[in-house]
PDB file of C-alpha atoms in Angstrom:
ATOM      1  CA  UNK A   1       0.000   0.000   0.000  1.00 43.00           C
ATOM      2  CA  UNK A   2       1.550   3.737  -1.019  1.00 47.00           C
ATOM      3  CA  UNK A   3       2.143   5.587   2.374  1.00 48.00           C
ATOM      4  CA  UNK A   4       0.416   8.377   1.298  1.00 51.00           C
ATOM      5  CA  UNK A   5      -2.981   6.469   1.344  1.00 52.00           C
ATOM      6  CA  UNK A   6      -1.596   4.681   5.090  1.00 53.00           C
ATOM      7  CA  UNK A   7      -0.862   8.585   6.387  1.00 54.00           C
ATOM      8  CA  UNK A   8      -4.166   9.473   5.200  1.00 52.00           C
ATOM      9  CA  UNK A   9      -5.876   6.976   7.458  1.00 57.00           C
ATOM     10  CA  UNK A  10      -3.403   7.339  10.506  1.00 56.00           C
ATOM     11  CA  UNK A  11      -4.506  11.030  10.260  1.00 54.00           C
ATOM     12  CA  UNK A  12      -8.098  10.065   9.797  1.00 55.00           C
ATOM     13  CA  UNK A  13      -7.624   7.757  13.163  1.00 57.00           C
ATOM     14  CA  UNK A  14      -5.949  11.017  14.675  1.00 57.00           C
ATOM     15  CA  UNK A  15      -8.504  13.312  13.783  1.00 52.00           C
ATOM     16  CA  UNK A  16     -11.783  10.770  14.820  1.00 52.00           C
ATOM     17  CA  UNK A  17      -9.897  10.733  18.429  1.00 51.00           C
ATOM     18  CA  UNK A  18      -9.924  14.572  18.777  1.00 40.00           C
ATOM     19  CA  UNK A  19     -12.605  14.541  21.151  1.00 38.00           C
ATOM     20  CA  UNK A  20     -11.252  12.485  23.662  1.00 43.00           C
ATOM     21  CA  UNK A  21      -8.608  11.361  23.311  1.00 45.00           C
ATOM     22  CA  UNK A  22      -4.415  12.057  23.363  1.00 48.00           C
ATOM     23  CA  UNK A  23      -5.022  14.392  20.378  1.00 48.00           C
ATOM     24  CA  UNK A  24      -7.447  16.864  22.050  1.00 47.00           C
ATOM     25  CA  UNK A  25      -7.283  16.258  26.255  1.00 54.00           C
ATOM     26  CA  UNK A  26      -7.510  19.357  27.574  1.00 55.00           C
ATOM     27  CA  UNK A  27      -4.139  19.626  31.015  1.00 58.00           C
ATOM     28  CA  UNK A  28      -7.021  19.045  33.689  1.00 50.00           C
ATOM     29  CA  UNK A  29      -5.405  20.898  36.269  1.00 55.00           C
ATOM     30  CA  UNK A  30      -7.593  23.847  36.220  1.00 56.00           C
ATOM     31  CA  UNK A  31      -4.833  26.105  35.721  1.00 79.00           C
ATOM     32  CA  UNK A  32      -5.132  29.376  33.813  1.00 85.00           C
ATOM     33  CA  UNK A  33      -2.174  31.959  32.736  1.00 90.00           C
ATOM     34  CA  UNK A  34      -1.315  34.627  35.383  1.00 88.00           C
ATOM     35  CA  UNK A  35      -1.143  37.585  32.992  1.00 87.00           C
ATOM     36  CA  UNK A  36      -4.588  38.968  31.755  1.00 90.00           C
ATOM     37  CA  UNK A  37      -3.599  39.535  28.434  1.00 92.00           C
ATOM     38  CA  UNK A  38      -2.400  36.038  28.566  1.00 90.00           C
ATOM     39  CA  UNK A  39      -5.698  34.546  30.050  1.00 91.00           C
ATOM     40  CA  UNK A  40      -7.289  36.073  27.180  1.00 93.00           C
ATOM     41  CA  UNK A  41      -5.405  34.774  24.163  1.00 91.00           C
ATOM     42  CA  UNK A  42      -5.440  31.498  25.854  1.00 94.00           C
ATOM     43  CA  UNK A  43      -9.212  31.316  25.888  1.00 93.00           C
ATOM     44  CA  UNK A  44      -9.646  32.511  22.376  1.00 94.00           C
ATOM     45  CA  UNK A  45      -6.815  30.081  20.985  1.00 92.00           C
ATOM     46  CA  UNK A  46      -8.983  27.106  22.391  1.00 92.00           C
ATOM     47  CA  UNK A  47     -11.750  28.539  20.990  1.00 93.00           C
ATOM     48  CA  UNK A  48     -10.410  29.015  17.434  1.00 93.00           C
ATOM     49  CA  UNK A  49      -8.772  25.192  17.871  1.00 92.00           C
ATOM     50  CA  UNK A  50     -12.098  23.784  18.597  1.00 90.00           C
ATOM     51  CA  UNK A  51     -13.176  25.430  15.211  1.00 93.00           C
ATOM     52  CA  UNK A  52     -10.693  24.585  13.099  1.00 91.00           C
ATOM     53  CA  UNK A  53      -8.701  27.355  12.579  1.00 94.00           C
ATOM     54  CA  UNK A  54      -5.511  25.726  13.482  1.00 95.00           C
ATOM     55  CA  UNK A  55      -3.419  28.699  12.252  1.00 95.00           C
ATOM     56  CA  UNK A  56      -4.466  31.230  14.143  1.00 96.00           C
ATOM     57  CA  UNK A  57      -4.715  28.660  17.550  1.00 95.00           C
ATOM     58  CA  UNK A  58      -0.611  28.177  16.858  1.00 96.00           C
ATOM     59  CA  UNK A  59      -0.302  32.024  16.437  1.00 96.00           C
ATOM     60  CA  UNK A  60      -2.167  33.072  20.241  1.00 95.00           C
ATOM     61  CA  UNK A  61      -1.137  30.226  22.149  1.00 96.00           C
ATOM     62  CA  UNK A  62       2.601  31.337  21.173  1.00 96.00           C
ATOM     63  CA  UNK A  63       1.542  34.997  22.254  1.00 95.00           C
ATOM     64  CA  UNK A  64       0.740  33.068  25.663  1.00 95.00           C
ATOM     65  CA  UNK A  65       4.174  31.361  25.673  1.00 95.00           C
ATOM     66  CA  UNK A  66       5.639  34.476  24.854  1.00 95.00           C
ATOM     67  CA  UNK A  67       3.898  36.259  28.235  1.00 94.00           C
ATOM     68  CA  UNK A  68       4.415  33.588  30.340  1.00 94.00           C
ATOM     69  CA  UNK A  69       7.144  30.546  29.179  1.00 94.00           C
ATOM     70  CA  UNK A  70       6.511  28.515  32.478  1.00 93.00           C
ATOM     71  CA  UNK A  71       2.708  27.874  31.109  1.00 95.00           C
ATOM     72  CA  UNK A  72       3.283  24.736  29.610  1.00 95.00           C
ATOM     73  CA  UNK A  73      -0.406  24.152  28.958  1.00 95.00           C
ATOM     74  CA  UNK A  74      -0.059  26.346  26.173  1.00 95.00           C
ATOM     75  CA  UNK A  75       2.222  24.400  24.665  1.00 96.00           C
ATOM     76  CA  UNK A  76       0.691  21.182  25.101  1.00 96.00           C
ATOM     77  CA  UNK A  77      -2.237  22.631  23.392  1.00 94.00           C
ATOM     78  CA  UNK A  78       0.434  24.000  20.183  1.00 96.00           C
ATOM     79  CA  UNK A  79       1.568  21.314  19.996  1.00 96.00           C
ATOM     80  CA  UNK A  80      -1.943  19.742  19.591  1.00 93.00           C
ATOM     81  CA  UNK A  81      -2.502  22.070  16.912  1.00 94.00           C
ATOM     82  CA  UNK A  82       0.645  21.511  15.161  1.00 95.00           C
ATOM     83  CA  UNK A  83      -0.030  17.599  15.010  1.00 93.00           C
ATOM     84  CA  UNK A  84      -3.674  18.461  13.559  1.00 92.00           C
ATOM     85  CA  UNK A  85      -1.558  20.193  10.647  1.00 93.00           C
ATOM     86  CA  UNK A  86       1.119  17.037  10.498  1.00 92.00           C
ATOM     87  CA  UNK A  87       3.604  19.799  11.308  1.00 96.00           C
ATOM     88  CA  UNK A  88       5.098  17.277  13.885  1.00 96.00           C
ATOM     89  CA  UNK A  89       8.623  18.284  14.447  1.00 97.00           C
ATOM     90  CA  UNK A  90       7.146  21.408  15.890  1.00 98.00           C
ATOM     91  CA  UNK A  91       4.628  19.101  17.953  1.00 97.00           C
ATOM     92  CA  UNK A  92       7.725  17.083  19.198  1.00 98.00           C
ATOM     93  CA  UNK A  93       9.460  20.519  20.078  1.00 98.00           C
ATOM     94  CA  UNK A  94       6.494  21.765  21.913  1.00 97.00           C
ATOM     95  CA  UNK A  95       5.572  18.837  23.977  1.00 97.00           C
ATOM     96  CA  UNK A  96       9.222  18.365  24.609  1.00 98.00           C
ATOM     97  CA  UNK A  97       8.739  21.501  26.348  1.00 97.00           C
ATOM     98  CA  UNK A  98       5.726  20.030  28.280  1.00 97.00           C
ATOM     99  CA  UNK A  99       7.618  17.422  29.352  1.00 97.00           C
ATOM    100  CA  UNK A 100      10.673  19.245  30.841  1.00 97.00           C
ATOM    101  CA  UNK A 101       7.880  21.348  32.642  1.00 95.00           C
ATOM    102  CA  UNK A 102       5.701  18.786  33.870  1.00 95.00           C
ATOM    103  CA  UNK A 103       7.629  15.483  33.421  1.00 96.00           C
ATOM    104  CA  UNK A 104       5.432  12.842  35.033  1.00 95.00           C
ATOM    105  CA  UNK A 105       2.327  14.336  32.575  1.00 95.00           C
ATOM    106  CA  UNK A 106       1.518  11.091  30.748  1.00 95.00           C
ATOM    107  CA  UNK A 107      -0.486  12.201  27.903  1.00 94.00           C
ATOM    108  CA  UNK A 108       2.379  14.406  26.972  1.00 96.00           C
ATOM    109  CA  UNK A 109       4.669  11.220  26.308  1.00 96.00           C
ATOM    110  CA  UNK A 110       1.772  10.046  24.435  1.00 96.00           C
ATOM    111  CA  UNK A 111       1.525  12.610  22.311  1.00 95.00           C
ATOM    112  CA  UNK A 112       4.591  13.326  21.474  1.00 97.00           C
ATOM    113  CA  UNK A 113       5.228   9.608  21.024  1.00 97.00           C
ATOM    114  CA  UNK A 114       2.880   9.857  18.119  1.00 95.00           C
ATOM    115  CA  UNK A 115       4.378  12.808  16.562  1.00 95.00           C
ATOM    116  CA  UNK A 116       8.011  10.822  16.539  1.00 97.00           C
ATOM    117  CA  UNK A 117       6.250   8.222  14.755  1.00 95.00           C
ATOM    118  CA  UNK A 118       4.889  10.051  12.342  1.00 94.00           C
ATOM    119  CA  UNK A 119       7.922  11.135  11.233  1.00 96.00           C
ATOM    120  CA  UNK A 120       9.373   7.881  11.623  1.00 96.00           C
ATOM    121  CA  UNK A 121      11.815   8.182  14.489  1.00 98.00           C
ATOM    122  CA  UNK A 122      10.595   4.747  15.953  1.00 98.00           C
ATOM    123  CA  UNK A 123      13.204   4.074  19.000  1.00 98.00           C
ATOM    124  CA  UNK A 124      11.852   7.460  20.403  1.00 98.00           C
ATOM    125  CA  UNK A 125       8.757   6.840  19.975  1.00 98.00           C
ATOM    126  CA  UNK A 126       8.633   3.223  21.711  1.00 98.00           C
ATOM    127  CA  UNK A 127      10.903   5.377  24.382  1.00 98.00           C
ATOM    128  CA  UNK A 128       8.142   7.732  24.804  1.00 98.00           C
ATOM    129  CA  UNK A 129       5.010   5.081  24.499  1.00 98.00           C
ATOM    130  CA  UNK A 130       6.897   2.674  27.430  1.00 98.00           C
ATOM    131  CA  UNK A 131       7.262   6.056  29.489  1.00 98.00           C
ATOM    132  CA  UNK A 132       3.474   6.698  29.373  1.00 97.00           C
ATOM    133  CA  UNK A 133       2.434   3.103  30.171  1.00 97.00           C
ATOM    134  CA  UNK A 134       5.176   3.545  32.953  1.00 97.00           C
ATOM    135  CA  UNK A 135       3.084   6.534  34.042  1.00 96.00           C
ATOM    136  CA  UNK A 136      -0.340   4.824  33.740  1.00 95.00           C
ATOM    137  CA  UNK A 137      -2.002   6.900  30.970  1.00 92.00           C
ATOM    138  CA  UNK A 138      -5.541   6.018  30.245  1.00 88.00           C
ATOM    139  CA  UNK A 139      -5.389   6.448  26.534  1.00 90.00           C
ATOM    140  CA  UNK A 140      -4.753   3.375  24.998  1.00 92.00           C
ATOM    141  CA  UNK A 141      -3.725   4.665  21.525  1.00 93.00           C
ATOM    142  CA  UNK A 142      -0.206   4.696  23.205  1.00 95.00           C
ATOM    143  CA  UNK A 143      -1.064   0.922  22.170  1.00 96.00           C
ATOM    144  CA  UNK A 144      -1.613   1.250  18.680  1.00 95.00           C
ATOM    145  CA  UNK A 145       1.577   3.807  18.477  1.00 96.00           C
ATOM    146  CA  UNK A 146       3.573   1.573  20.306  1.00 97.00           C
ATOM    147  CA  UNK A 147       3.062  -1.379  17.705  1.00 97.00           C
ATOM    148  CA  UNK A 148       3.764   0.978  14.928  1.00 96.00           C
ATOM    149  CA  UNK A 149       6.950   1.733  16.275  1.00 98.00           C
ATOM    150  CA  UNK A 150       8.087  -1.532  16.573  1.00 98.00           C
ATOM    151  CA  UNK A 151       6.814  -2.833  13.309  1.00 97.00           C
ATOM    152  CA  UNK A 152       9.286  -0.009  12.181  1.00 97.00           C
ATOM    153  CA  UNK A 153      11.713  -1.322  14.276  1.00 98.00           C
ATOM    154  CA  UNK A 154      11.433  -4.916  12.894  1.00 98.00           C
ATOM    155  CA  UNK A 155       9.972  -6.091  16.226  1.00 98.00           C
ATOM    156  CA  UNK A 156       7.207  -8.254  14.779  1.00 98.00           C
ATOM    157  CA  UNK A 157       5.892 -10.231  17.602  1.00 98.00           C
ATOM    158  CA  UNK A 158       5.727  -7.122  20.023  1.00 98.00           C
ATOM    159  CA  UNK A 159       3.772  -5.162  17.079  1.00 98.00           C
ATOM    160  CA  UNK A 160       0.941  -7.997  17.121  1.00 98.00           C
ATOM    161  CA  UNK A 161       1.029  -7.632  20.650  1.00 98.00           C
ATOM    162  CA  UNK A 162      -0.062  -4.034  20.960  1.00 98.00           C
ATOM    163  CA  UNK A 163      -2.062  -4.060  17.507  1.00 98.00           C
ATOM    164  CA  UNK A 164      -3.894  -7.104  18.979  1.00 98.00           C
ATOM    165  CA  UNK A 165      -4.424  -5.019  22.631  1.00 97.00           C
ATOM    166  CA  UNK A 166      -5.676  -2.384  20.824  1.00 95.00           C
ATOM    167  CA  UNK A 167      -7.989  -4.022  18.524  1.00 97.00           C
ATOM    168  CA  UNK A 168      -9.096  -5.785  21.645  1.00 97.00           C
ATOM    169  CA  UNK A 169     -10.254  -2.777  23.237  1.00 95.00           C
ATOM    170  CA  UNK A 170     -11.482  -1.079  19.373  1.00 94.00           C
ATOM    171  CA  UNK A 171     -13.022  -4.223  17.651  1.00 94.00           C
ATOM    172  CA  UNK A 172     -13.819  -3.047  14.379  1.00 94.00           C
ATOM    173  CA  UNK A 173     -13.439   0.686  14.700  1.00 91.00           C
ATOM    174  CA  UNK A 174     -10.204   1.523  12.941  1.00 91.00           C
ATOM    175  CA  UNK A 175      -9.285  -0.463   9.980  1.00 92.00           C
ATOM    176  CA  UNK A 176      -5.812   0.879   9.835  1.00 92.00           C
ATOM    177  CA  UNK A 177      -5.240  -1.223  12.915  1.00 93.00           C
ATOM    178  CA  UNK A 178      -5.735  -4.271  11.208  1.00 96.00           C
ATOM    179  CA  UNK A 179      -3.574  -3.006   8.513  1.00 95.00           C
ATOM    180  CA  UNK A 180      -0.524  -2.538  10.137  1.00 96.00           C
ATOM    181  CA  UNK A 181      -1.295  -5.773  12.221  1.00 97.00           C
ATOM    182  CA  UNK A 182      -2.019  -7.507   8.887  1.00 97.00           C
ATOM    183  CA  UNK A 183       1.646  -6.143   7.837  1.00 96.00           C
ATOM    184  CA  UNK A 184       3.100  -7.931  10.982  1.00 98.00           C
ATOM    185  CA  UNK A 185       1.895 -11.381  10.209  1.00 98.00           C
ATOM    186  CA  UNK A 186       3.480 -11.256   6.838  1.00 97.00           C
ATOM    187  CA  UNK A 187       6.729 -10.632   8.198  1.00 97.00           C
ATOM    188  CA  UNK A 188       6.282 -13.710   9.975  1.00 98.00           C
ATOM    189  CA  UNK A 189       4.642 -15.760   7.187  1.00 97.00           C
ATOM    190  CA  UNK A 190       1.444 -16.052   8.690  1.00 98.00           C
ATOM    191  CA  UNK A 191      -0.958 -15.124   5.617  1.00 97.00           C
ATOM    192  CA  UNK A 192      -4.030 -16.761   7.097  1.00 96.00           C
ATOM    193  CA  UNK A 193      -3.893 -14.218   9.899  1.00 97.00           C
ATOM    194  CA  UNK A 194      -3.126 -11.643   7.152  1.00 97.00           C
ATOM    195  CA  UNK A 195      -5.619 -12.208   4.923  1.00 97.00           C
ATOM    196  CA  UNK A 196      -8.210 -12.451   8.008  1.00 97.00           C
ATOM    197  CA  UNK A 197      -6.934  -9.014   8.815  1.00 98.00           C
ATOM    198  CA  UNK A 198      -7.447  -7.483   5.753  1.00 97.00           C
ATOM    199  CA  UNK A 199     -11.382  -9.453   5.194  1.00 97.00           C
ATOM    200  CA  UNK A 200     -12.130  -6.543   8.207  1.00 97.00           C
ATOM    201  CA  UNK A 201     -10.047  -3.956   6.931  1.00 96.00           C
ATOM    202  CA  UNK A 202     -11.924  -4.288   3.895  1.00 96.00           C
ATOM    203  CA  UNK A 203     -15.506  -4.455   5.436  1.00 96.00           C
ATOM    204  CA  UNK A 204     -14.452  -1.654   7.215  1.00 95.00           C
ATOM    205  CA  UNK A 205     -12.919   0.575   4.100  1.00 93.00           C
ATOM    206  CA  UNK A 206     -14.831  -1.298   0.839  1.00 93.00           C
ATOM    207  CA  UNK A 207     -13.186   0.939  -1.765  1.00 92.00           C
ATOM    208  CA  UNK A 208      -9.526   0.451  -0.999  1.00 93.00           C
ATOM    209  CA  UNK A 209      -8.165  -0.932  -4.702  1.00 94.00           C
ATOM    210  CA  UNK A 210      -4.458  -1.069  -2.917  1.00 92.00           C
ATOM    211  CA  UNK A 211      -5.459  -3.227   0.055  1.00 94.00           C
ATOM    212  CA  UNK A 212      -7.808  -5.668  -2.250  1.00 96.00           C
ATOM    213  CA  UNK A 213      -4.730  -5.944  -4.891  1.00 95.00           C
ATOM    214  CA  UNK A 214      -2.460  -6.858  -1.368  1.00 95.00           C
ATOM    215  CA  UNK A 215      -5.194  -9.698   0.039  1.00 97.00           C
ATOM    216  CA  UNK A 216      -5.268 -10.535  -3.558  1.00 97.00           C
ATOM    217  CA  UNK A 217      -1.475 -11.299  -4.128  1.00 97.00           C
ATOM    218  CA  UNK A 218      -2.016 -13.416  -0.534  1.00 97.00           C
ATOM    219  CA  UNK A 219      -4.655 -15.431  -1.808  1.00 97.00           C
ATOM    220  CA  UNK A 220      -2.677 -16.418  -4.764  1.00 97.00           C
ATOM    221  CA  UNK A 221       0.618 -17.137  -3.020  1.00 96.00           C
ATOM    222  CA  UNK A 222      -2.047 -19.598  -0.752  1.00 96.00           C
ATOM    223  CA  UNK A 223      -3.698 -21.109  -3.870  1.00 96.00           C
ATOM    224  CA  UNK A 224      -6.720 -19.706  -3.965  1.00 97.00           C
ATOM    225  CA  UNK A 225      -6.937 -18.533  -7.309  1.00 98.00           C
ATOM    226  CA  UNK A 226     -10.868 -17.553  -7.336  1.00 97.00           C
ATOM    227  CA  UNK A 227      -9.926 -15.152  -4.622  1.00 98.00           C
ATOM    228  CA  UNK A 228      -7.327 -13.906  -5.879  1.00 98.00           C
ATOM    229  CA  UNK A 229      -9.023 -12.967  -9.335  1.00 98.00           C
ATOM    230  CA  UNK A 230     -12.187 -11.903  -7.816  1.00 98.00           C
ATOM    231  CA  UNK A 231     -10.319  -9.277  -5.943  1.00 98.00           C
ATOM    232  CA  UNK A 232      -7.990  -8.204  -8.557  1.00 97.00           C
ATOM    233  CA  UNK A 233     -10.972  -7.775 -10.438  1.00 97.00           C
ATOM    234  CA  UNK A 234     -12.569  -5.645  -7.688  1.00 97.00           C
ATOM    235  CA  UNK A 235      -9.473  -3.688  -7.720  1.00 96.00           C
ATOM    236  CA  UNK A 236      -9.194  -2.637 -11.231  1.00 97.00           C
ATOM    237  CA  UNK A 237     -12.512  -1.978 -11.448  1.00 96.00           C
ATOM    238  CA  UNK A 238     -11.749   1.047  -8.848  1.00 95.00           C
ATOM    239  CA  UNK A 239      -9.287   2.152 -10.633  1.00 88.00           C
ATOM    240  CA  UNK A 240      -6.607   2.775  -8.702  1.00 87.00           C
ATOM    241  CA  UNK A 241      -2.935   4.621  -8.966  1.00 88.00           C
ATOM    242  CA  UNK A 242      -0.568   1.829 -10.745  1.00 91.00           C
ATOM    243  CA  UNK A 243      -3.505  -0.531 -12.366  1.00 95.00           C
ATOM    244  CA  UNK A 244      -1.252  -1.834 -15.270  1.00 96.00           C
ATOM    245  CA  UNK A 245       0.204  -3.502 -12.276  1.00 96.00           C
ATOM    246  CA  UNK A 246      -2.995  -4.829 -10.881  1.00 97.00           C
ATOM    247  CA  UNK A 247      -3.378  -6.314 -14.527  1.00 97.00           C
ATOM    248  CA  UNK A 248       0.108  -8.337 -14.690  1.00 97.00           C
ATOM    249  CA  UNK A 249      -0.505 -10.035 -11.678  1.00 97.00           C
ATOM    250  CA  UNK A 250      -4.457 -11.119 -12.556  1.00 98.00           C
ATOM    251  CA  UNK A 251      -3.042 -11.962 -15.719  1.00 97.00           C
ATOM    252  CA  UNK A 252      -0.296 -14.019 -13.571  1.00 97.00           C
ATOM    253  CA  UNK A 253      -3.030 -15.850 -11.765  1.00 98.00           C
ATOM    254  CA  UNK A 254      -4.882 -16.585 -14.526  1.00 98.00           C
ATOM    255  CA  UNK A 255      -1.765 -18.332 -16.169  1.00 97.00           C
ATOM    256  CA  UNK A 256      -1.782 -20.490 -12.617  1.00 97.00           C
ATOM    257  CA  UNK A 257      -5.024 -21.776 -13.710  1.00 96.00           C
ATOM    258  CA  UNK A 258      -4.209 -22.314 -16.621  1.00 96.00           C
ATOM    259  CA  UNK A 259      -6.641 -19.652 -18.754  1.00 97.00           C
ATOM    260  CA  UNK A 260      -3.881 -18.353 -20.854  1.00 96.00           C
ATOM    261  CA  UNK A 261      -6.625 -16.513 -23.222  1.00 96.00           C
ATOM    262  CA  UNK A 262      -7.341 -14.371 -19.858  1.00 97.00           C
ATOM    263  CA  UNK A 263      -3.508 -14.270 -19.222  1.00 97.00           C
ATOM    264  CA  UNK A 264      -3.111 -12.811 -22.625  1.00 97.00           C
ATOM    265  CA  UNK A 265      -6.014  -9.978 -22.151  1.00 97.00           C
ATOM    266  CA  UNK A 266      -4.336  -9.225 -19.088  1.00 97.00           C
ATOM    267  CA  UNK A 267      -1.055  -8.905 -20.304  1.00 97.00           C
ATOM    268  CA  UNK A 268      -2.535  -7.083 -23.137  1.00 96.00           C
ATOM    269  CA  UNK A 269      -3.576  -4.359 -21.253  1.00 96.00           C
ATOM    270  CA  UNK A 270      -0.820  -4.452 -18.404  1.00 97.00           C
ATOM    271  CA  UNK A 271       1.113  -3.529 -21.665  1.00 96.00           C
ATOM    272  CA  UNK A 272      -0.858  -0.789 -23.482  1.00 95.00           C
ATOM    273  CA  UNK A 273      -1.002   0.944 -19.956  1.00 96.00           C
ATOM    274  CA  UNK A 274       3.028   0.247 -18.986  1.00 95.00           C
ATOM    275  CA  UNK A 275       3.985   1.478 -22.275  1.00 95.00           C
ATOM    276  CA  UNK A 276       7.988   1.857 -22.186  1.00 94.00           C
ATOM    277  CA  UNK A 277       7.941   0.580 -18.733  1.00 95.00           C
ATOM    278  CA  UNK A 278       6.393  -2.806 -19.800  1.00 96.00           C
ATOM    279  CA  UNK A 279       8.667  -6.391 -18.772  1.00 95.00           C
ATOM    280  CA  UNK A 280      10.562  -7.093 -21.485  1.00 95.00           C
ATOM    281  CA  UNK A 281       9.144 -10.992 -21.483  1.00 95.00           C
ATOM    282  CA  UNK A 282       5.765  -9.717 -21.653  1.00 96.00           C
ATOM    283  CA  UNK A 283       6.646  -7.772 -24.638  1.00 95.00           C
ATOM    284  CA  UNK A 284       8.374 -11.498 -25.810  1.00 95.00           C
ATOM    285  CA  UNK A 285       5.389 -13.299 -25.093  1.00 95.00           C
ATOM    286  CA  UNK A 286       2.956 -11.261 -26.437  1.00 95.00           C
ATOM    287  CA  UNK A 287       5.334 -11.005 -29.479  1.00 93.00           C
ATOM    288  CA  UNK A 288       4.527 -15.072 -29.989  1.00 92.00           C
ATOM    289  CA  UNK A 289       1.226 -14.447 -29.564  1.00 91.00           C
ATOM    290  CA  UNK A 290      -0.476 -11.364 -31.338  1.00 88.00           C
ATOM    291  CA  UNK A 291      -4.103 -11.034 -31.309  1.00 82.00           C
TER     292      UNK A 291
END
């Protein structure tokens, strides 16, 4: 799957948490900025946050850092704001400051766990994910962050782990979940429990031609060549980024079962659409055998 479509639904999961969880909790300490002035912006910057105006929420809560630097409220809440935009080396900056203010504040490790994972610094993010289960946070995304970072860290087993907690505790709710989990179990050859992760991730997100090309290539390399063709089928029929490639591989299968008419539409069109780019043996093949 391109990682532009996976950052799209980690930010989806981000953004669907906002109201209660690490992305959005609001330091509970009752605590409001000394300075008037201060007080003021601080108020209007979570009111322009809750509306979406993420710019100007960045610009007055750093007029409240500016007034008063020890308020690190104000930059837990930036640094909310600058995860909302996937600015998140400012996030990490900001809650870094959090933390050296406030350093047994869980949900600051949390969040600024995520933002190191989004920009794929994965042994500070598992640093920062152990430090708020340490602390006893009660938001278990620090679950679902923490198996990201060691799926980027090539710790397999551990990843299942936490995707498996976190499903646990979200059946069914977030089909990225099951994505990265489904990632997991092929790096440790176990495509039933892939392909059963990506049946829900599916159900969950119908029109995904990327992941149905993916369960498709599993099905084949298990044999099950129906499968496979009825969801490389699926996929083309979406359309998606890269189909000439969606086309070899049905075309592939259908050579497996021995349809080599099929094969030869497939390759067919895997060809017009490659162009230049197409395998030289294709080009060979269909050489041998024109239309």
């Amino acid at each position: 799957m391109k990682r532009q479509f996976i950052r799209y639904l980690i930010v989806s999961v981000l953004c669907a948490l906002v109201a209660g969880s690490v992305m959005a909790q609001q330091p509970n300490d009752g605590s409001t900025p000394k300075d008037s002035t201060a007080q003021q912006d601080y108020e209007q910057a979570q009111s322009v946050e809750a509306s979406g105006n993420y710019d100007e929420a960045v610009k007055l809560f750093g007029q409240v850092i500016d007034r008063e630097p020890d308020f690190w409220q104000a930059y837990y809440k930036r640094g909310e704001a600058y995860s909302i935009q996937e600015k998140y080396e400012l996030a990490v900056e900001d809650y870094s400051h959090v933390i050296d203010l406030q350093p047994d504040f869980a949900l600051a490790y949390v969040a600024r766990g995520v933002a190191y994972e989004q920009i794929d610094d994965h042994s500070h993010a598992l640093d920062d994910s152990n430090k708020a289960i340490e602390l006893g946070t009660s938001d278990d995304y620090v679950y679902f962050n923490r198996g990201q970072a060691h799926l980027g860290l090539l710790d397999f087993e551990k990843a299942i782990a936490d995707f498996t907690y976190w499903i646990d505790l979200n059946p069914k709710t977030y089909a990225v979940a099951y994505y990265y989990r489904s990632r997991a179990y092929y790096a440790v050859s176990n495509l039933p429990g892939m392909v059963d992760d990506l049946d829900i991730f599916i159900e969950l997100q119908p029109e995904s031609p990327s992941v149905l090309a993916d369960r498709a290539y599993i099905h084949r390399l298990l044999g099950n060549y129906d499968n496979a063709i009825s969801d490389y089928s699926k996929a083309i029929d979406l359309k998606p980024e890269g189909v000439e490639r969606v086309y070899y591989e049905r075309g592939e299968t259908y050579g497996l079962q021995g349809d080599y008419n099929k094969m030869l539409a497939d390759l067919r069109a895997y060809a017009k659409l490659a162009g230049d780019q197409t395998d030289p043996v294709v080009l060979d093949l269909l050489k041998n055998h024109p239309e």
